[in-house]
Amino acid sequence: MTKILLVDDEDMILEVLKAYFEKEGWDILLASNGIDALKKAKADDIDIIILDLMLPDISGEEICRLIRKESDVPIIMLTAKSDEEDLLNGINLGADDYVKKPFSPREVVVRAQAILRRVNKRISAHKLIFNEKEMIIDSIKKEVKLKGKIITLTPIEYRLLFTLASYPGRVYSRMELLEKCQEDGTYYEGYERSIDTHIKNLRKKIERDSRQPDYILTVFGMGYKFGGRPHV
């Protein structure tokens, strides 16, 4: 379910937007001030944020700047300002779009849907996402997140995980995995069975129970396969 954070100090605006997004089946979080917005943006796996610029404690521009330090979550700004300089400043801070008040709630929904389509298309090109976003593998940053936290992997562990996750369900022999460790320039001198040691170490870092793994599965007599469910 798509999760959206609605941030505005006007209760009426929050309730109207909430009703429209709920009709689309979205999961809604509400915040009426900047401190609450920042707290919820960090605590939850938000897909998009609708952010009012005029808040009682922290400006929308400052909230956008702080969020952009840690996240690339799409942000649509709501503003009563009409000055082009103010609007461009919001975009320069990292906002993806803005909507002027007064606005049509339906327009906000359509813009949010359009942004998410573009973002999801872009993300799918370089991110592998599994088990309802529990695991995210970023092939550009060579970064793995598990439940929102970055997992520190060695280059070989990352390459093994990325290889297996790129084709869920496909069985790789130890020799194939050994060869894959060399393909991206990773230097690795070892033997077939040494892959088992790296798989063991990898499981300790990503599995709830390394003895009963969910992600890296052993196919006896053949090798290993990835058991994560791709996120659609």
mmCIF file of C-alpha atoms in Angstrom:
data_model
loop_
_atom_site.group_PDB
_atom_site.id
_atom_site.type_symbol
_atom_site.label_atom_id
_atom_site.label_comp_id
_atom_site.label_asym_id
_atom_site.label_seq_id
_atom_site.Cartn_x
_atom_site.Cartn_y
_atom_site.Cartn_z
ATOM 1 C CA MET A 1 0.000 0.000 0.000
ATOM 2 C CA THR A 2 1.319 3.452 -0.940
ATOM 3 C CA LYS A 3 2.070 5.520 2.162
ATOM 4 C CA ILE A 4 1.731 9.307 2.104
ATOM 5 C CA LEU A 5 2.559 11.909 4.746
ATOM 6 C CA LEU A 6 0.267 14.963 4.654
ATOM 7 C CA VAL A 7 1.690 18.024 6.419
ATOM 8 C CA ASP A 8 -0.441 21.144 6.985
ATOM 9 C CA ASP A 9 -1.488 23.218 10.011
ATOM 10 C CA GLU A 10 -5.055 23.583 8.695
ATOM 11 C CA ASP A 11 -7.199 20.680 9.885
ATOM 12 C CA MET A 12 -9.710 21.161 7.075
ATOM 13 C CA ILE A 13 -7.028 20.756 4.390
ATOM 14 C CA LEU A 14 -5.675 17.639 6.089
ATOM 15 C CA GLU A 15 -9.100 16.042 6.340
ATOM 16 C CA VAL A 16 -10.047 16.819 2.737
ATOM 17 C CA LEU A 17 -6.770 15.492 1.325
ATOM 18 C CA LYS A 18 -6.967 12.464 3.614
ATOM 19 C CA ALA A 19 -10.435 11.622 2.274
ATOM 20 C CA TYR A 20 -9.318 11.901 -1.357
ATOM 21 C CA PHE A 21 -6.177 9.793 -0.926
ATOM 22 C CA GLU A 22 -8.054 7.165 1.107
ATOM 23 C CA LYS A 23 -10.432 6.762 -1.840
ATOM 24 C CA GLU A 24 -7.373 5.753 -3.883
ATOM 25 C CA GLY A 25 -6.454 3.138 -1.269
ATOM 26 C CA TRP A 26 -3.430 4.967 0.139
ATOM 27 C CA ASP A 27 -2.155 4.652 3.703
ATOM 28 C CA ILE A 28 -2.279 8.124 5.307
ATOM 29 C CA LEU A 29 -0.111 9.774 7.960
ATOM 30 C CA LEU A 30 -0.941 13.293 9.186
ATOM 31 C CA ALA A 31 1.211 16.035 10.719
ATOM 32 C CA SER A 32 0.149 19.570 11.659
ATOM 33 C CA ASN A 33 3.594 20.958 12.478
ATOM 34 C CA GLY A 34 7.189 20.627 11.354
ATOM 35 C CA ILE A 35 8.540 18.694 14.330
ATOM 36 C CA ASP A 36 5.870 16.012 13.993
ATOM 37 C CA ALA A 37 6.426 15.893 10.229
ATOM 38 C CA LEU A 38 10.167 15.287 10.586
ATOM 39 C CA LYS A 39 9.576 12.629 13.236
ATOM 40 C CA LYS A 40 7.095 10.724 11.060
ATOM 41 C CA ALA A 41 9.202 11.109 7.928
ATOM 42 C CA LYS A 42 12.096 9.386 9.718
ATOM 43 C CA ALA A 43 10.092 6.729 11.556
ATOM 44 C CA ASP A 44 7.982 5.438 8.663
ATOM 45 C CA ASP A 45 8.706 4.172 5.181
ATOM 46 C CA ILE A 46 7.040 7.069 3.352
ATOM 47 C CA ASP A 47 6.469 6.946 -0.411
ATOM 48 C CA ILE A 48 5.635 10.648 -0.900
ATOM 49 C CA ILE A 49 5.144 13.794 1.209
ATOM 50 C CA ILE A 50 2.649 16.629 0.667
ATOM 51 C CA LEU A 51 4.188 19.561 2.534
ATOM 52 C CA ASP A 52 2.715 22.972 3.367
ATOM 53 C CA LEU A 53 5.269 25.791 3.283
ATOM 54 C CA MET A 54 3.666 27.871 6.054
ATOM 55 C CA LEU A 55 3.842 25.916 9.306
ATOM 56 C CA PRO A 56 3.773 27.320 12.865
ATOM 57 C CA ASP A 57 7.162 26.044 14.038
ATOM 58 C CA ILE A 58 9.456 25.161 11.106
ATOM 59 C CA SER A 59 9.100 26.436 7.559
ATOM 60 C CA GLY A 60 8.319 23.980 4.806
ATOM 61 C CA GLU A 61 11.553 25.006 3.073
ATOM 62 C CA GLU A 62 13.592 24.029 6.132
ATOM 63 C CA ILE A 63 11.731 20.732 6.497
ATOM 64 C CA CYS A 64 12.411 19.958 2.849
ATOM 65 C CA ARG A 65 16.095 20.777 3.291
ATOM 66 C CA LEU A 66 16.404 18.531 6.371
ATOM 67 C CA ILE A 67 14.576 15.628 4.713
ATOM 68 C CA ARG A 68 16.773 15.908 1.624
ATOM 69 C CA LYS A 69 19.864 15.356 3.776
ATOM 70 C CA GLU A 70 18.682 11.819 4.500
ATOM 71 C CA SER A 71 16.107 10.850 1.899
ATOM 72 C CA ASP A 72 15.099 11.258 -1.746
ATOM 73 C CA VAL A 73 11.401 10.699 -0.992
ATOM 74 C CA PRO A 74 9.242 12.737 -3.431
ATOM 75 C CA ILE A 75 7.912 16.010 -1.976
ATOM 76 C CA ILE A 76 5.037 18.144 -3.275
ATOM 77 C CA MET A 77 4.846 21.585 -1.678
ATOM 78 C CA LEU A 78 1.563 23.334 -0.939
ATOM 79 C CA THR A 79 1.906 27.104 -0.948
ATOM 80 C CA ALA A 80 -0.179 30.257 -0.736
ATOM 81 C CA LYS A 81 2.804 32.186 -2.082
ATOM 82 C CA SER A 82 2.589 33.322 -5.673
ATOM 83 C CA ASP A 83 6.023 34.903 -6.040
ATOM 84 C CA GLU A 84 8.061 32.987 -8.616
ATOM 85 C CA GLU A 85 11.246 33.412 -6.556
ATOM 86 C CA ASP A 86 9.680 31.625 -3.578
ATOM 87 C CA LEU A 87 8.399 28.802 -5.760
ATOM 88 C CA LEU A 88 11.743 28.276 -7.484
ATOM 89 C CA ASN A 89 13.488 28.301 -4.125
ATOM 90 C CA GLY A 90 11.342 25.367 -3.021
ATOM 91 C CA ILE A 91 12.261 23.428 -6.164
ATOM 92 C CA ASN A 92 15.947 24.218 -5.649
ATOM 93 C CA LEU A 93 15.734 22.812 -2.118
ATOM 94 C CA GLY A 94 14.626 19.477 -3.513
ATOM 95 C CA ALA A 95 10.852 19.619 -3.911
ATOM 96 C CA ASP A 96 9.544 17.624 -6.879
ATOM 97 C CA ASP A 97 6.498 19.785 -7.524
ATOM 98 C CA TYR A 98 4.336 22.495 -5.977
ATOM 99 C CA VAL A 99 0.625 23.275 -5.884
ATOM 100 C CA LYS A 100 -0.727 26.759 -5.226
ATOM 101 C CA LYS A 101 -3.521 27.344 -2.711
ATOM 102 C CA PRO A 102 -6.437 27.282 -3.150
ATOM 103 C CA PHE A 103 -6.231 23.991 -5.008
ATOM 104 C CA SER A 104 -8.329 21.107 -6.216
ATOM 105 C CA PRO A 105 -7.782 18.030 -3.999
ATOM 106 C CA ARG A 106 -8.155 15.880 -7.090
ATOM 107 C CA GLU A 107 -5.292 17.789 -8.735
ATOM 108 C CA VAL A 108 -3.035 17.007 -5.760
ATOM 109 C CA VAL A 109 -3.891 13.309 -6.010
ATOM 110 C CA VAL A 110 -3.213 13.223 -9.759
ATOM 111 C CA ARG A 111 0.120 15.020 -9.354
ATOM 112 C CA ALA A 112 1.173 12.646 -6.574
ATOM 113 C CA GLN A 113 0.282 9.629 -8.708
ATOM 114 C CA ALA A 114 2.206 11.035 -11.687
ATOM 115 C CA ILE A 115 5.331 11.676 -9.602
ATOM 116 C CA LEU A 116 5.244 8.183 -8.108
ATOM 117 C CA ARG A 117 4.943 6.621 -11.565
ATOM 118 C CA ARG A 118 8.076 8.464 -12.671
ATOM 119 C CA VAL A 119 9.934 7.671 -9.455
ATOM 120 C CA ASN A 120 9.015 3.991 -9.500
ATOM 121 C CA LYS A 121 10.125 3.699 -13.108
ATOM 122 C CA ARG A 122 13.452 5.333 -12.243
ATOM 123 C CA ILE A 123 13.930 3.249 -9.086
ATOM 124 C CA SER A 124 13.195 -0.026 -10.867
ATOM 125 C CA ALA A 125 16.165 0.638 -13.138
ATOM 126 C CA HIS A 126 18.738 0.434 -10.361
ATOM 127 C CA LYS A 127 17.055 -0.879 -7.208
ATOM 128 C CA LEU A 128 16.018 -4.392 -6.299
ATOM 129 C CA ILE A 129 13.193 -4.359 -3.733
ATOM 130 C CA PHE A 130 11.941 -7.405 -1.827
ATOM 131 C CA ASN A 131 9.458 -8.534 0.817
ATOM 132 C CA GLU A 132 7.295 -5.408 0.930
ATOM 133 C CA LYS A 133 10.352 -3.099 0.920
ATOM 134 C CA GLU A 134 12.015 -4.951 3.796
ATOM 135 C CA MET A 135 15.178 -5.291 1.684
ATOM 136 C CA ILE A 136 16.369 -2.734 -0.876
ATOM 137 C CA ILE A 137 19.529 -3.264 -2.921
ATOM 138 C CA ASP A 138 20.825 -0.137 -4.683
ATOM 139 C CA SER A 139 23.115 -1.096 -7.573
ATOM 140 C CA ILE A 140 24.381 2.472 -8.061
ATOM 141 C CA LYS A 141 25.328 3.142 -4.441
ATOM 142 C CA LYS A 142 26.164 -0.552 -3.934
ATOM 143 C CA GLU A 143 24.155 -0.242 -0.754
ATOM 144 C CA VAL A 144 21.835 -2.686 0.996
ATOM 145 C CA LYS A 145 19.065 -1.580 3.338
ATOM 146 C CA LEU A 146 17.201 -3.983 5.601
ATOM 147 C CA LYS A 147 14.150 -2.601 7.416
ATOM 148 C CA GLY A 148 15.395 0.895 6.652
ATOM 149 C CA LYS A 149 18.898 0.371 8.048
ATOM 150 C CA ILE A 150 22.049 0.173 5.949
ATOM 151 C CA ILE A 151 23.776 -3.205 6.235
ATOM 152 C CA THR A 152 27.556 -3.157 6.038
ATOM 153 C CA LEU A 153 28.760 -5.807 3.606
ATOM 154 C CA THR A 154 32.169 -6.660 2.217
ATOM 155 C CA PRO A 155 32.555 -6.254 -1.578
ATOM 156 C CA ILE A 156 32.321 -10.029 -2.017
ATOM 157 C CA GLU A 157 29.228 -10.305 0.197
ATOM 158 C CA TYR A 158 27.547 -7.508 -1.750
ATOM 159 C CA ARG A 159 28.391 -9.117 -5.094
ATOM 160 C CA LEU A 160 27.052 -12.490 -3.949
ATOM 161 C CA LEU A 161 23.815 -10.944 -2.696
ATOM 162 C CA PHE A 162 23.327 -8.797 -5.807
ATOM 163 C CA THR A 163 23.966 -11.761 -8.117
ATOM 164 C CA LEU A 164 21.459 -13.990 -6.356
ATOM 165 C CA ALA A 165 18.839 -11.252 -5.917
ATOM 166 C CA SER A 166 19.004 -10.224 -9.579
ATOM 167 C CA TYR A 167 17.321 -13.510 -10.519
ATOM 168 C CA PRO A 168 15.177 -14.727 -7.596
ATOM 169 C CA GLY A 169 14.638 -18.465 -7.678
ATOM 170 C CA ARG A 170 17.509 -19.202 -10.052
ATOM 171 C CA VAL A 171 19.991 -21.733 -8.653
ATOM 172 C CA TYR A 172 23.672 -20.760 -8.841
ATOM 173 C CA SER A 173 26.452 -23.281 -8.399
ATOM 174 C CA ARG A 174 29.402 -22.346 -6.204
ATOM 175 C CA MET A 175 31.604 -22.053 -9.280
ATOM 176 C CA GLU A 176 29.172 -19.627 -10.941
ATOM 177 C CA LEU A 177 29.122 -17.464 -7.819
ATOM 178 C CA LEU A 178 32.901 -17.579 -7.631
ATOM 179 C CA GLU A 179 33.107 -16.323 -11.211
ATOM 180 C CA LYS A 180 30.534 -13.585 -10.576
ATOM 181 C CA CYS A 181 32.697 -12.197 -7.778
ATOM 182 C CA GLN A 182 35.313 -11.336 -10.410
ATOM 183 C CA GLU A 183 33.035 -9.767 -13.035
ATOM 184 C CA ASP A 184 32.741 -6.272 -11.558
ATOM 185 C CA GLY A 185 36.458 -5.968 -10.864
ATOM 186 C CA THR A 186 36.252 -7.357 -7.332
ATOM 187 C CA TYR A 187 39.499 -9.176 -6.687
ATOM 188 C CA TYR A 188 38.879 -12.500 -5.034
ATOM 189 C CA GLU A 189 41.252 -15.406 -4.802
ATOM 190 C CA GLY A 190 39.569 -18.505 -3.466
ATOM 191 C CA TYR A 191 38.074 -21.912 -4.049
ATOM 192 C CA GLU A 192 34.535 -23.097 -4.702
ATOM 193 C CA ARG A 193 33.900 -24.120 -1.105
ATOM 194 C CA SER A 194 35.105 -20.755 0.219
ATOM 195 C CA ILE A 195 31.815 -19.365 -1.135
ATOM 196 C CA ASP A 196 30.098 -21.229 1.700
ATOM 197 C CA THR A 197 31.996 -19.156 4.264
ATOM 198 C CA HIS A 198 30.940 -15.898 2.632
ATOM 199 C CA ILE A 199 27.333 -17.071 2.396
ATOM 200 C CA LYS A 200 27.432 -17.959 6.086
ATOM 201 C CA ASN A 201 28.722 -14.492 6.975
ATOM 202 C CA LEU A 202 26.158 -12.855 4.688
ATOM 203 C CA ARG A 203 23.308 -14.751 6.316
ATOM 204 C CA LYS A 204 24.398 -13.548 9.751
ATOM 205 C CA LYS A 205 23.957 -9.980 8.545
ATOM 206 C CA ILE A 206 20.652 -10.197 6.658
ATOM 207 C CA GLU A 207 18.650 -13.132 8.018
ATOM 208 C CA ARG A 208 16.367 -13.170 11.049
ATOM 209 C CA ASP A 209 17.635 -16.684 11.751
ATOM 210 C CA SER A 210 20.712 -17.744 9.774
ATOM 211 C CA ARG A 211 19.844 -21.404 10.389
ATOM 212 C CA GLN A 212 16.412 -20.935 8.753
ATOM 213 C CA PRO A 213 17.082 -18.276 6.113
ATOM 214 C CA ASP A 214 14.443 -16.387 4.166
ATOM 215 C CA TYR A 215 16.711 -14.805 1.561
ATOM 216 C CA ILE A 216 19.765 -16.954 0.833
ATOM 217 C CA LEU A 217 18.527 -20.518 0.406
ATOM 218 C CA THR A 218 20.638 -23.659 0.038
ATOM 219 C CA VAL A 219 19.752 -26.028 -2.807
ATOM 220 C CA PHE A 220 21.402 -29.231 -1.654
ATOM 221 C CA GLY A 221 23.816 -30.770 -4.102
ATOM 222 C CA MET A 222 23.533 -27.758 -6.429
ATOM 223 C CA GLY A 223 24.308 -24.430 -4.773
ATOM 224 C CA TYR A 224 22.255 -21.402 -3.659
ATOM 225 C CA LYS A 225 19.248 -19.357 -4.721
ATOM 226 C CA PHE A 226 17.498 -16.177 -3.585
ATOM 227 C CA GLY A 227 14.157 -16.576 -1.845
ATOM 228 C CA GLY A 228 13.034 -12.957 -1.448
ATOM 229 C CA ARG A 229 9.681 -11.875 -2.941
ATOM 230 C CA PRO A 230 10.148 -9.074 -5.493
ATOM 231 C CA HIS A 231 8.189 -5.913 -4.713
ATOM 232 C CA VAL A 232 5.675 -5.068 -7.421
#
